[in-house]
Structure formats: structure tokens, C-alpha cells
Short mmCIF file of C-alpha atoms in Angstrom, two decimals:
data_model
loop_
_atom_site.label_atom_id
_atom_site.label_comp_id
_atom_site.label_asym_id
_atom_site.label_seq_id
_atom_site.Cartn_x
_atom_site.Cartn_y
_atom_site.Cartn_z
CA MET A 1 114.88 125.89 87.16
CA ALA A 2 118.51 124.97 86.44
CA GLY A 3 120.66 127.84 86.29
CA SER A 4 118.26 130.29 87.87
CA GLY A 5 120.74 131.02 90.87
CA LYS A 6 119.13 128.94 93.60
CA THR A 7 122.64 128.25 95.44
CA THR A 8 123.71 131.78 94.90
CA PHE A 9 120.50 133.10 96.34
CA MET A 10 120.99 130.82 99.27
CA GLN A 11 124.47 132.10 99.95
CA ARG A 12 123.18 135.93 99.74
CA LEU A 13 120.37 134.97 101.93
CA ASN A 14 122.51 133.44 104.53
CA SER A 15 124.88 136.32 104.48
CA HIS A 16 121.97 138.97 104.67
CA LEU A 17 120.55 137.13 107.73
CA HIS A 18 123.84 137.07 109.49
CA ALA A 19 124.30 140.85 108.85
CA GLU A 20 120.95 141.24 110.53
CA LYS A 21 122.25 139.54 113.63
CA THR A 22 119.64 136.59 112.96
CA PRO A 23 121.72 133.89 111.71
CA PRO A 24 119.76 131.05 110.18
CA TYR A 25 119.93 127.27 110.48
CA VAL A 26 121.33 125.87 107.12
CA ILE A 27 120.38 122.69 105.46
CA ASN A 28 121.91 121.30 102.11
CA LEU A 29 119.88 118.73 100.24
CA ASP A 30 121.76 118.66 97.03
CA PRO A 31 124.14 115.41 97.11
CA ALA A 32 125.48 116.25 93.73
CA THR A 33 127.03 119.60 94.29
CA LEU A 34 130.78 119.67 94.62
CA LYS A 35 131.12 122.77 96.53
CA VAL A 36 128.69 124.63 98.86
CA PRO A 37 129.50 128.39 99.16
CA PHE A 38 127.89 128.79 102.74
CA GLY A 39 128.17 126.98 105.89
CA CYS A 40 125.75 123.97 106.63
CA HIS A 41 124.46 122.72 109.85
CA ILE A 42 123.15 119.69 108.16
CA ASP A 43 124.60 118.40 104.84
CA ILE A 44 123.22 115.51 102.87
CA ARG A 45 126.72 114.79 101.57
CA ASP A 46 128.09 113.85 104.97
CA SER A 47 125.71 110.88 105.17
CA ILE A 48 125.15 109.96 101.42
CA LYS A 49 128.05 109.52 98.93
CA TYR A 50 126.45 110.56 95.57
CA LYS A 51 128.97 108.76 93.47
CA LYS A 52 128.92 105.64 95.40
CA VAL A 53 125.06 105.56 94.82
CA MET A 54 125.74 105.98 91.24
CA GLU A 55 128.09 102.94 91.20
CA ASN A 56 126.34 100.74 93.43
CA TYR A 57 122.90 101.07 91.81
CA ASP A 58 124.13 101.59 88.40
CA LEU A 59 122.27 104.90 88.03
CA GLY A 60 122.47 108.24 85.97
CA PRO A 61 122.62 111.53 87.63
CA ASN A 62 119.11 112.24 88.06
CA GLY A 63 118.39 108.71 89.21
CA ALA A 64 121.23 108.94 91.86
CA ILE A 65 119.77 112.23 93.17
CA VAL A 66 116.38 110.68 93.66
CA THR A 67 117.86 107.65 95.27
CA SER A 68 120.21 109.70 97.54
CA LEU A 69 117.06 111.76 98.83
CA ASN A 70 115.25 108.44 99.29
CA LEU A 71 118.07 107.27 101.51
CA PHE A 72 118.22 110.45 103.41
CA SER A 73 114.31 110.63 103.86
CA THR A 74 114.58 107.43 105.94
CA LYS A 75 116.38 109.40 108.61
CA ILE A 76 114.34 112.56 108.46
CA ASP A 77 112.86 111.85 111.96
CA GLN A 78 116.42 112.32 113.38
CA VAL A 79 116.82 115.50 111.27
CA MET A 80 113.77 116.72 112.73
CA LYS A 81 114.90 116.01 116.19
CA ILE A 82 118.08 117.90 115.61
CA VAL A 83 116.27 120.93 114.33
CA GLU A 84 113.76 120.79 117.13
CA LYS A 85 116.68 120.51 119.73
CA ARG A 86 118.26 123.63 118.07
CA SER A 87 115.03 125.69 117.28
CA THR A 88 115.57 127.98 120.30
CA THR A 89 118.83 129.27 118.94
CA PHE A 90 117.50 130.52 115.57
CA GLU A 91 114.57 132.20 113.86
CA ASN A 92 114.93 130.96 110.32
CA CYS A 93 115.79 127.50 108.85
CA ILE A 94 116.70 127.88 105.17
CA ILE A 95 116.99 124.57 102.94
CA ASP A 96 118.71 124.33 99.58
CA THR A 97 117.12 121.67 97.43
CA PRO A 98 118.65 119.73 94.57
CA GLY A 99 119.36 121.58 91.31
CA GLN A 100 117.02 119.35 89.37
CA ILE A 101 113.51 120.54 90.53
CA GLU A 102 111.64 117.43 89.30
CA CYS A 103 114.05 115.27 91.44
CA PHE A 104 112.81 116.87 94.56
CA VAL A 105 109.46 117.92 93.98
CA TRP A 106 107.90 114.77 92.26
CA SER A 107 109.68 112.33 94.24
CA ALA A 108 108.33 110.52 97.24
CA SER A 109 111.31 111.46 99.35
CA GLY A 110 110.75 115.21 98.47
CA SER A 111 107.06 115.02 99.70
CA ILE A 112 108.25 113.26 102.97
CA ILE A 113 110.83 115.95 103.71
CA THR A 114 108.48 118.86 102.81
CA GLU A 115 105.71 117.36 104.81
CA SER A 116 107.94 116.70 107.58
CA PHE A 117 108.93 120.29 108.13
CA ALA A 118 105.36 121.66 107.21
CA SER A 119 103.88 119.49 110.00
CA GLN A 120 105.90 121.20 112.78
CA TYR A 121 106.87 124.71 111.56
CA PRO A 122 105.58 127.56 109.24
CA THR A 123 106.90 126.43 105.75
CA VAL A 124 107.28 128.60 102.78
CA ILE A 125 108.45 127.75 99.24
CA ALA A 126 110.62 130.20 97.40
CA TYR A 127 110.46 129.55 93.62
CA ILE A 128 113.47 131.30 91.87
CA VAL A 129 113.01 132.68 88.56
CA ASP A 130 115.82 133.41 86.02
CA THR A 131 114.59 136.86 85.07
CA PRO A 132 116.82 137.35 81.80
CA ARG A 133 115.54 134.12 80.38
CA ASN A 134 111.78 134.89 80.93
CA GLN A 135 111.74 137.91 78.62
CA SER A 136 110.08 135.46 76.20
CA PRO A 137 106.41 134.80 76.67
CA SER A 138 106.61 131.13 76.06
CA THR A 139 109.51 130.75 78.66
CA PHE A 140 107.58 133.02 81.05
CA MET A 141 104.55 130.78 80.78
CA SER A 142 106.54 127.58 81.11
CA ASN A 143 108.05 128.76 84.37
CA MET A 144 104.62 129.89 85.52
CA LEU A 145 103.17 126.39 84.89
CA TYR A 146 106.14 124.86 86.90
CA ALA A 147 105.47 127.14 89.82
CA CYS A 148 101.70 126.45 89.64
CA SER A 149 102.33 122.78 89.73
CA ILE A 150 104.66 122.95 92.65
CA LEU A 151 102.10 125.16 94.69
CA TYR A 152 99.32 122.76 94.19
CA LYS A 153 101.74 119.80 94.93
CA THR A 154 102.97 121.16 98.12
CA LYS A 155 99.98 123.06 99.29
CA LEU A 156 102.09 125.62 101.05
CA PRO A 157 102.55 129.47 100.74
CA MET A 158 104.81 130.44 97.78
CA ILE A 159 106.86 133.33 97.04
CA LEU A 160 107.86 134.11 93.44
CA VAL A 161 111.48 135.43 93.48
CA PHE A 162 112.75 137.21 90.28
CA ASN A 163 116.24 136.65 90.55
CA LYS A 164 119.27 138.51 88.65
CA ASN A 165 117.49 141.78 88.96
CA ASP A 166 120.96 143.61 88.36
CA VAL A 167 120.90 142.21 84.84
CA VAL A 168 117.26 142.74 83.85
CA LYS A 169 114.42 144.27 85.82
CA ALA A 170 111.48 141.97 86.43
CA ASP A 171 108.85 144.81 85.95
CA PHE A 172 107.75 143.42 82.67
CA ALA A 173 106.99 139.96 84.27
CA ILE A 174 104.98 141.43 87.00
CA ASP A 175 103.06 143.60 84.48
CA TRP A 176 102.11 140.27 82.55
CA MET A 177 100.93 138.79 85.71
CA LYS A 178 98.66 141.72 86.76
CA ASP A 179 97.50 142.76 83.26
CA PHE A 180 96.16 140.11 80.88
CA GLU A 181 96.17 142.63 78.08
CA ALA A 182 99.86 143.22 78.58
CA PHE A 183 100.72 139.60 78.09
CA GLN A 184 98.54 139.52 74.89
CA ASP A 185 100.58 142.47 73.54
CA ALA A 186 103.72 140.69 74.36
CA ILE A 187 102.62 137.57 72.44
CA LEU A 188 101.68 139.70 69.42
CA LYS A 189 105.17 141.12 69.54
CA ASP A 190 106.60 137.67 69.64
CA LYS A 191 104.56 136.84 66.63
CA GLU A 192 105.82 139.64 64.68
CA LEU A 193 109.42 139.00 65.43
CA GLN A 194 109.24 135.26 64.77
CA GLY A 195 106.57 135.17 62.06
CA GLU A 196 104.10 132.34 61.70
CA THR A 197 106.55 130.20 63.86
CA GLY A 198 105.69 132.50 66.90
CA MET A 199 103.93 131.70 69.99
CA GLY A 200 101.09 133.74 68.96
CA SER A 201 100.09 132.01 65.93
CA GLY A 202 97.95 128.81 65.56
CA TYR A 203 97.36 126.31 68.31
CA MET A 204 100.15 127.44 70.53
CA GLY A 205 98.81 131.03 70.46
CA SER A 206 95.38 129.82 71.59
CA LEU A 207 96.86 127.60 74.29
CA ILE A 208 98.83 130.47 75.67
CA ASN A 209 95.87 132.72 75.77
CA SER A 210 93.81 129.94 77.67
CA MET A 211 96.65 129.47 80.10
CA SER A 212 97.11 133.10 80.82
CA LEU A 213 93.52 133.42 81.63
CA MET A 214 93.51 130.22 84.04
CA LEU A 215 96.68 131.42 85.83
CA GLU A 216 95.05 134.82 86.99
CA GLU A 217 93.78 133.06 90.14
CA PHE A 218 97.18 131.44 90.75
CA TYR A 219 98.89 134.90 90.50
CA SER A 220 96.59 136.16 93.15
CA GLN A 221 97.99 133.69 95.68
CA LEU A 222 101.60 134.75 95.06
CA ASP A 223 103.86 137.47 96.49
CA CYS A 224 106.43 138.55 93.92
CA VAL A 225 109.64 140.08 94.78
CA GLN A 226 112.80 141.22 92.76
CA VAL A 227 116.22 140.36 94.12
CA SER A 228 119.75 140.35 93.03
CA SER A 229 121.95 137.42 94.56
CA ALA A 230 125.03 139.17 93.31
CA THR A 231 124.49 142.63 94.81
CA GLY A 232 122.09 141.82 97.65
CA ALA A 233 119.22 144.09 96.51
CA GLY A 234 115.56 143.20 97.46
CA PHE A 235 116.23 140.77 100.29
CA ASP A 236 114.63 143.01 102.89
CA ASP A 237 111.47 142.90 100.62
CA PHE A 238 111.99 138.95 100.61
CA MET A 239 112.18 138.60 104.34
CA LYS A 240 109.04 140.88 104.53
CA ALA A 241 107.27 138.45 102.12
CA VAL A 242 108.44 135.46 104.19
CA LYS A 243 106.97 136.95 107.33
CA SER A 244 103.64 137.55 105.55
CA LYS A 245 103.42 134.04 104.19
CA GLY A 246 104.32 132.71 107.49
CA GLU A 247 101.29 134.28 109.03
CA GLU A 248 99.30 133.10 106.03
CA TYR A 249 100.47 129.40 106.86
CA ASN A 250 99.29 129.82 110.49
CA GLN A 251 95.99 131.30 109.34
CA TYR A 252 94.90 129.26 106.47
CA TYR A 253 97.38 126.41 105.61
CA LYS A 254 97.67 125.04 108.96
CA LYS A 255 93.99 124.73 109.41
CA GLU A 256 93.81 123.20 106.08
CA ARG A 257 96.75 120.72 106.77
CA GLU A 258 95.16 119.66 110.19
CA ALA A 259 91.71 119.20 108.68
CA ALA A 260 93.29 117.05 105.81
CA LEU A 261 95.29 114.89 108.41
CA LYS A 262 92.13 114.35 110.40
CA LYS A 263 90.24 113.44 107.39
CA LYS A 264 93.12 110.90 106.40
CA GLU A 265 92.97 109.39 109.85
CA GLU A 266 89.19 108.99 109.79
CA GLU A 267 89.36 107.38 106.29
CA GLU A 268 92.04 105.03 107.39
CA GLU A 269 90.07 104.02 110.48
CA GLN A 270 86.87 103.67 108.25
CA MET A 271 89.00 101.34 105.88
CA LYS A 272 90.21 99.36 108.79
CA LYS A 273 86.48 98.71 110.08
CA GLN A 274 85.52 97.77 106.58
CA SER A 275 88.18 95.42 106.14
CA ILE A 276 87.64 93.73 109.45
CA ASN A 277 83.85 93.60 108.63
CA LYS A 278 84.58 91.92 105.14
CA LEU A 279 86.90 89.42 106.73
CA MET A 280 84.40 88.52 109.20
CA LYS A 281 81.73 88.16 106.54
CA ASP A 282 84.12 86.13 104.34
CA LEU A 283 84.74 83.72 107.17
CA ASN A 284 81.20 83.73 108.37
CA LEU A 285 82.35 84.33 112.03
CA LYS A 286 79.89 85.11 114.75
CA SER A 287 81.28 87.51 117.39
CA LYS A 288 79.73 87.76 120.94
CA VAL A 289 77.25 90.51 121.04
CA LYS A 290 76.74 92.29 124.36
CA LYS A 291 73.31 92.81 125.50
CA ASP A 292 71.89 96.05 127.15
CA ASN A 293 72.56 94.78 130.48
CA GLY A 294 76.24 94.05 129.74
CA ALA A 295 75.98 90.25 129.65
CA GLU A 296 77.30 88.43 126.49
CA SER A 297 75.04 86.53 124.45
CA ASP A 298 75.87 82.84 123.61
CA SER A 299 77.27 82.61 120.25
CA SER A 300 79.51 80.19 118.58
CA ALA A 301 82.20 80.62 116.19
CA ASP A 302 82.38 78.13 113.16
CA VAL A 303 85.72 76.44 112.20
CA ILE A 304 86.97 77.22 109.02
CA SER A 305 87.16 73.69 107.81
CA ASP A 306 83.33 73.55 108.44
CA LEU A 307 82.85 76.01 105.55
CA GLU A 308 84.75 73.85 103.14
CA GLU A 309 82.78 71.73 100.80
CA GLY A 310 83.66 68.25 99.12
CA GLU A 311 83.71 64.59 100.18
CA ASN A 312 87.07 64.71 101.91
CA ASP A 313 86.69 68.20 103.39
CA GLY A 314 87.46 67.31 106.98
CA ILE A 315 83.88 67.78 108.39
CA VAL A 316 83.06 65.35 111.22
CA TYR A 317 79.40 64.76 112.16
CA PRO A 318 78.81 63.30 115.65
CA ASP A 319 76.86 60.20 116.13
CA GLU A 320 73.12 60.67 117.06
CA GLU A 321 73.26 58.85 120.36
CA GLU A 322 76.21 61.05 121.48
CA ASP A 323 74.23 64.36 121.08
CA ASP A 324 72.97 64.19 124.52
CA ILE A 325 76.26 63.53 126.12
CA ALA A 326 77.65 66.57 127.81
CA GLN A 327 80.99 67.53 126.53
CA PRO A 328 83.70 67.89 129.06
CA SER A 329 84.90 71.19 130.25
CA ARG A 330 88.38 72.07 130.60
CA GLU A 331 89.60 73.14 134.17
CA TYR A 332 92.57 75.29 134.32
CA THR A 333 94.99 74.51 137.19
CA PHE A 334 96.74 77.79 137.09
CA SER A 335 95.66 79.73 140.38
CA GLU A 336 97.01 82.99 141.59
CA ASP A 337 98.36 81.45 144.99
CA ARG A 338 100.21 78.55 143.24
CA GLU A 339 103.05 78.09 140.88
CA MET A 340 102.31 77.86 137.26
CA GLY A 341 101.63 74.30 136.05
CA GLU A 342 100.92 72.89 139.40
CA VAL A 343 98.48 70.03 139.70
CA ASN A 344 95.59 70.80 142.01
CA ASP A 345 93.57 68.24 144.10
CA ASN A 346 90.83 67.96 141.57
CA ASN A 347 93.19 66.94 138.73
CA PRO A 348 95.64 64.09 139.72
CA ASP A 349 99.00 63.89 138.38
CA LEU A 350 98.25 63.22 134.85
CA GLN A 351 101.98 62.28 134.00
CA ALA A 352 101.89 59.40 136.52
CA MET A 353 98.55 58.15 134.86
CA TYR A 354 99.99 58.22 131.41
CA GLN A 355 103.10 56.25 132.68
CA GLU A 356 101.12 53.63 134.37
CA ALA A 357 98.89 53.17 131.25
CA MET A 358 101.97 52.84 129.05
CA GLU A 359 103.60 50.16 131.21
CA LYS A 360 100.34 48.20 131.51
CA THR A 361 99.80 48.18 127.79
CA SER A 362 103.39 47.25 127.11
CA LYS A 363 103.21 44.16 129.58
CA ASP A 364 99.93 43.02 127.82
CA ILE A 365 101.56 43.36 124.40
CA SER A 366 104.80 41.44 125.52
CA SER A 367 102.63 38.55 126.89
CA GLU A 368 100.50 38.33 124.03
CA THR A 369 103.68 38.36 121.68
CA ALA A 370 105.18 35.56 123.66
CA GLU A 371 102.27 33.44 123.42
CA ASN A 372 102.02 33.82 119.70
CA ILE A 373 105.66 33.02 119.35
CA ALA A 374 105.17 29.79 121.51
CA LYS A 375 102.14 28.71 119.16
CA TYR A 376 104.34 29.32 116.02
CA ILE A 377 107.08 27.07 117.52
CA ARG A 378 104.63 24.33 118.35
CA GLY A 379 103.11 24.32 115.00
#
């Protein structure tokens, strides 16, 4: 969420990995930030000018972020080639997303960028939580619902990172996640403090109770760590969680993604076949069918105009006496040992024949015209 310390977390994580002699590959995807407090290998601001996007497309801040990401995602293949080329020089790649979570997670470009990385490398989502702000059960529940939606949207391993541990310990939040009754007690205390307007009363109290039961399965899929981006505490635990989730990705998520992609390809192929069959049926076309011996059976294709109805539909019916007349077959003059367009012995020079016929016709017309003129003068 906004103000949870994502960029500060990135800065501390970058410093921690450098201190461990394993410098990461760093990518910044936030086009609206004025200053990035860490060195970037790839920065969206180098190719996309956020203010120009606002001016050129008449957009507000969030719309400009989405549009900037859309423009950047059109070049994601180049980004992946750069990362792949440098992949032998680093162990971890860390990516800072835009400050507005909805601009990235629920936009098409966010999905494209996420899936591009997830299709090639073990990818882990780190959801940063502002611990001091989550001491209220209602705010905590809102954050968990956000995290839940992101998990099922991206379908990738997720780590819940309780930031600002130096201000407030996140033990209370972890207890709420593990113990349903502890969360119920927190709701009752909130009701006592706020009276009838508290979250433990009426409809909202019933909703939060139901949500807390539903989220028990969601909590079981998460690894929770407490960190302080200001002091650097807890980042060893975070890297252990990343390693664990990387193994989980290879064991479960990778197989699921490959199965999903294979199913998608099969569905697209099936849809393509159905579309072709439907088109053939609509046009009433008969394709050549091969027999068991490999020969092609005789079948004809109807002309589209023959399927039209009406008096002036273009249908031409042959005369009855012409039914038995054999139709001429076309003889191609192109042979392998002759130049293209050469006339062979079986086919005379058609151009000469046409020229001779035109000259004869013009002479006949000229003599006839002269005779008519003479008759006119005599008359």
C-alpha cells in the first residue's frame, strides 16, 4: 500500500545483498518517482517520460502511470533479453513496482511484465505491510484482502513482509493470522473503544468474522517476516523466505503454470479448428477427402455465388445440349527445363493469334463501314 516503505525496503535489500557479496540486478518500474535511492540497471524513466505522457494524453497521475507501463510493456521482450544476457552475473533480480498498487496489479501491462519474468525465472511476490497502521483490525483485514487478491491474480508465491519493525513489532498481526480467537478478541476490544460504531458491531462485525475464517487457508500459503528498512533488521530471514519460495515455485507453481499454458494452447487450437469447421459449413464447401489408399476422392467446391438466391443472383445454368461437351483442360506451359512463360510446341504463340484476329476484324469493319457510307451518299 502507499506509504508502506516499498522503495526504502528496496534500498535496504539492495544494500544487504551488496554487503553479502551477491549484488542483485535492479529494475525500477515506477515512472512517477522523482528520485530513486538506489542504483538501477534498468529504469523505466530512461525510456518513458511521465510528465510528457500526462501532457500528450491529457491524463491524471494514475492514468499516466498505467499508460507509461503500457508503453514500457511493448518492449518487455527487449528487457527480458537484457536480463537473460546478464543472468550469469547475478543471483537475484529485484524489481520496484509503482507506488499505486492497483496501477500495476490490475493493469494488463502489469500482468504482461509479471508473467514474462515468471515464465523464465522463479518469481516471488513480496507484499510490504505498514505495521504501525495495521494495529486496527479493520485496516489489517483490508490489507489481507489486498494481499489475497494479489496472490490469486498473479498465482505466484508470496511473502508477507511486515515493515517498520523498529517502530511497532508485528507479533500481534502474526498472532491474528495464526489464532482466530485472538483476532476475535481484538475485534471486541475495538468495539469497546469505539462503541456501536466499532467494527465488531452489526453488519461489519459479521463480515469481518466471516472474512477472518475464510482467510485461514490464505494465511497457510504465506511466509511472514518482520523487517526494518531503517535499521536492516530481519533481512536475513527475508532472504531465507525467498529461497524457500523459490523452491516452492519450482516444485508447485512452475508445473501449474506449464499445465495452464499447455491447456491454453490446446483450447486455442480447438477454437481454431471449430472456427475453420464453422466457416466451411457456412460456405458449404467440400474439401478433398483422402481414402485409405492415399488417393484423393473426387469432390468439387461450390462457388459462393451459387449459394445466393434471387432472380439476378449471378447463377448461370448450362444449355442441355452442352452437358455432354467436354470442358477444355488448362495446359500449363511452365516446365522445369524452360524459362517461365515460354510457349511450348503444343501451344502456339497466342499473342500472334490475337494480333492476326484483331487485324482481320478491323479490316472487315473498315470495308463494311465504307460500303455503308457510299450507300448513304448515293441515297
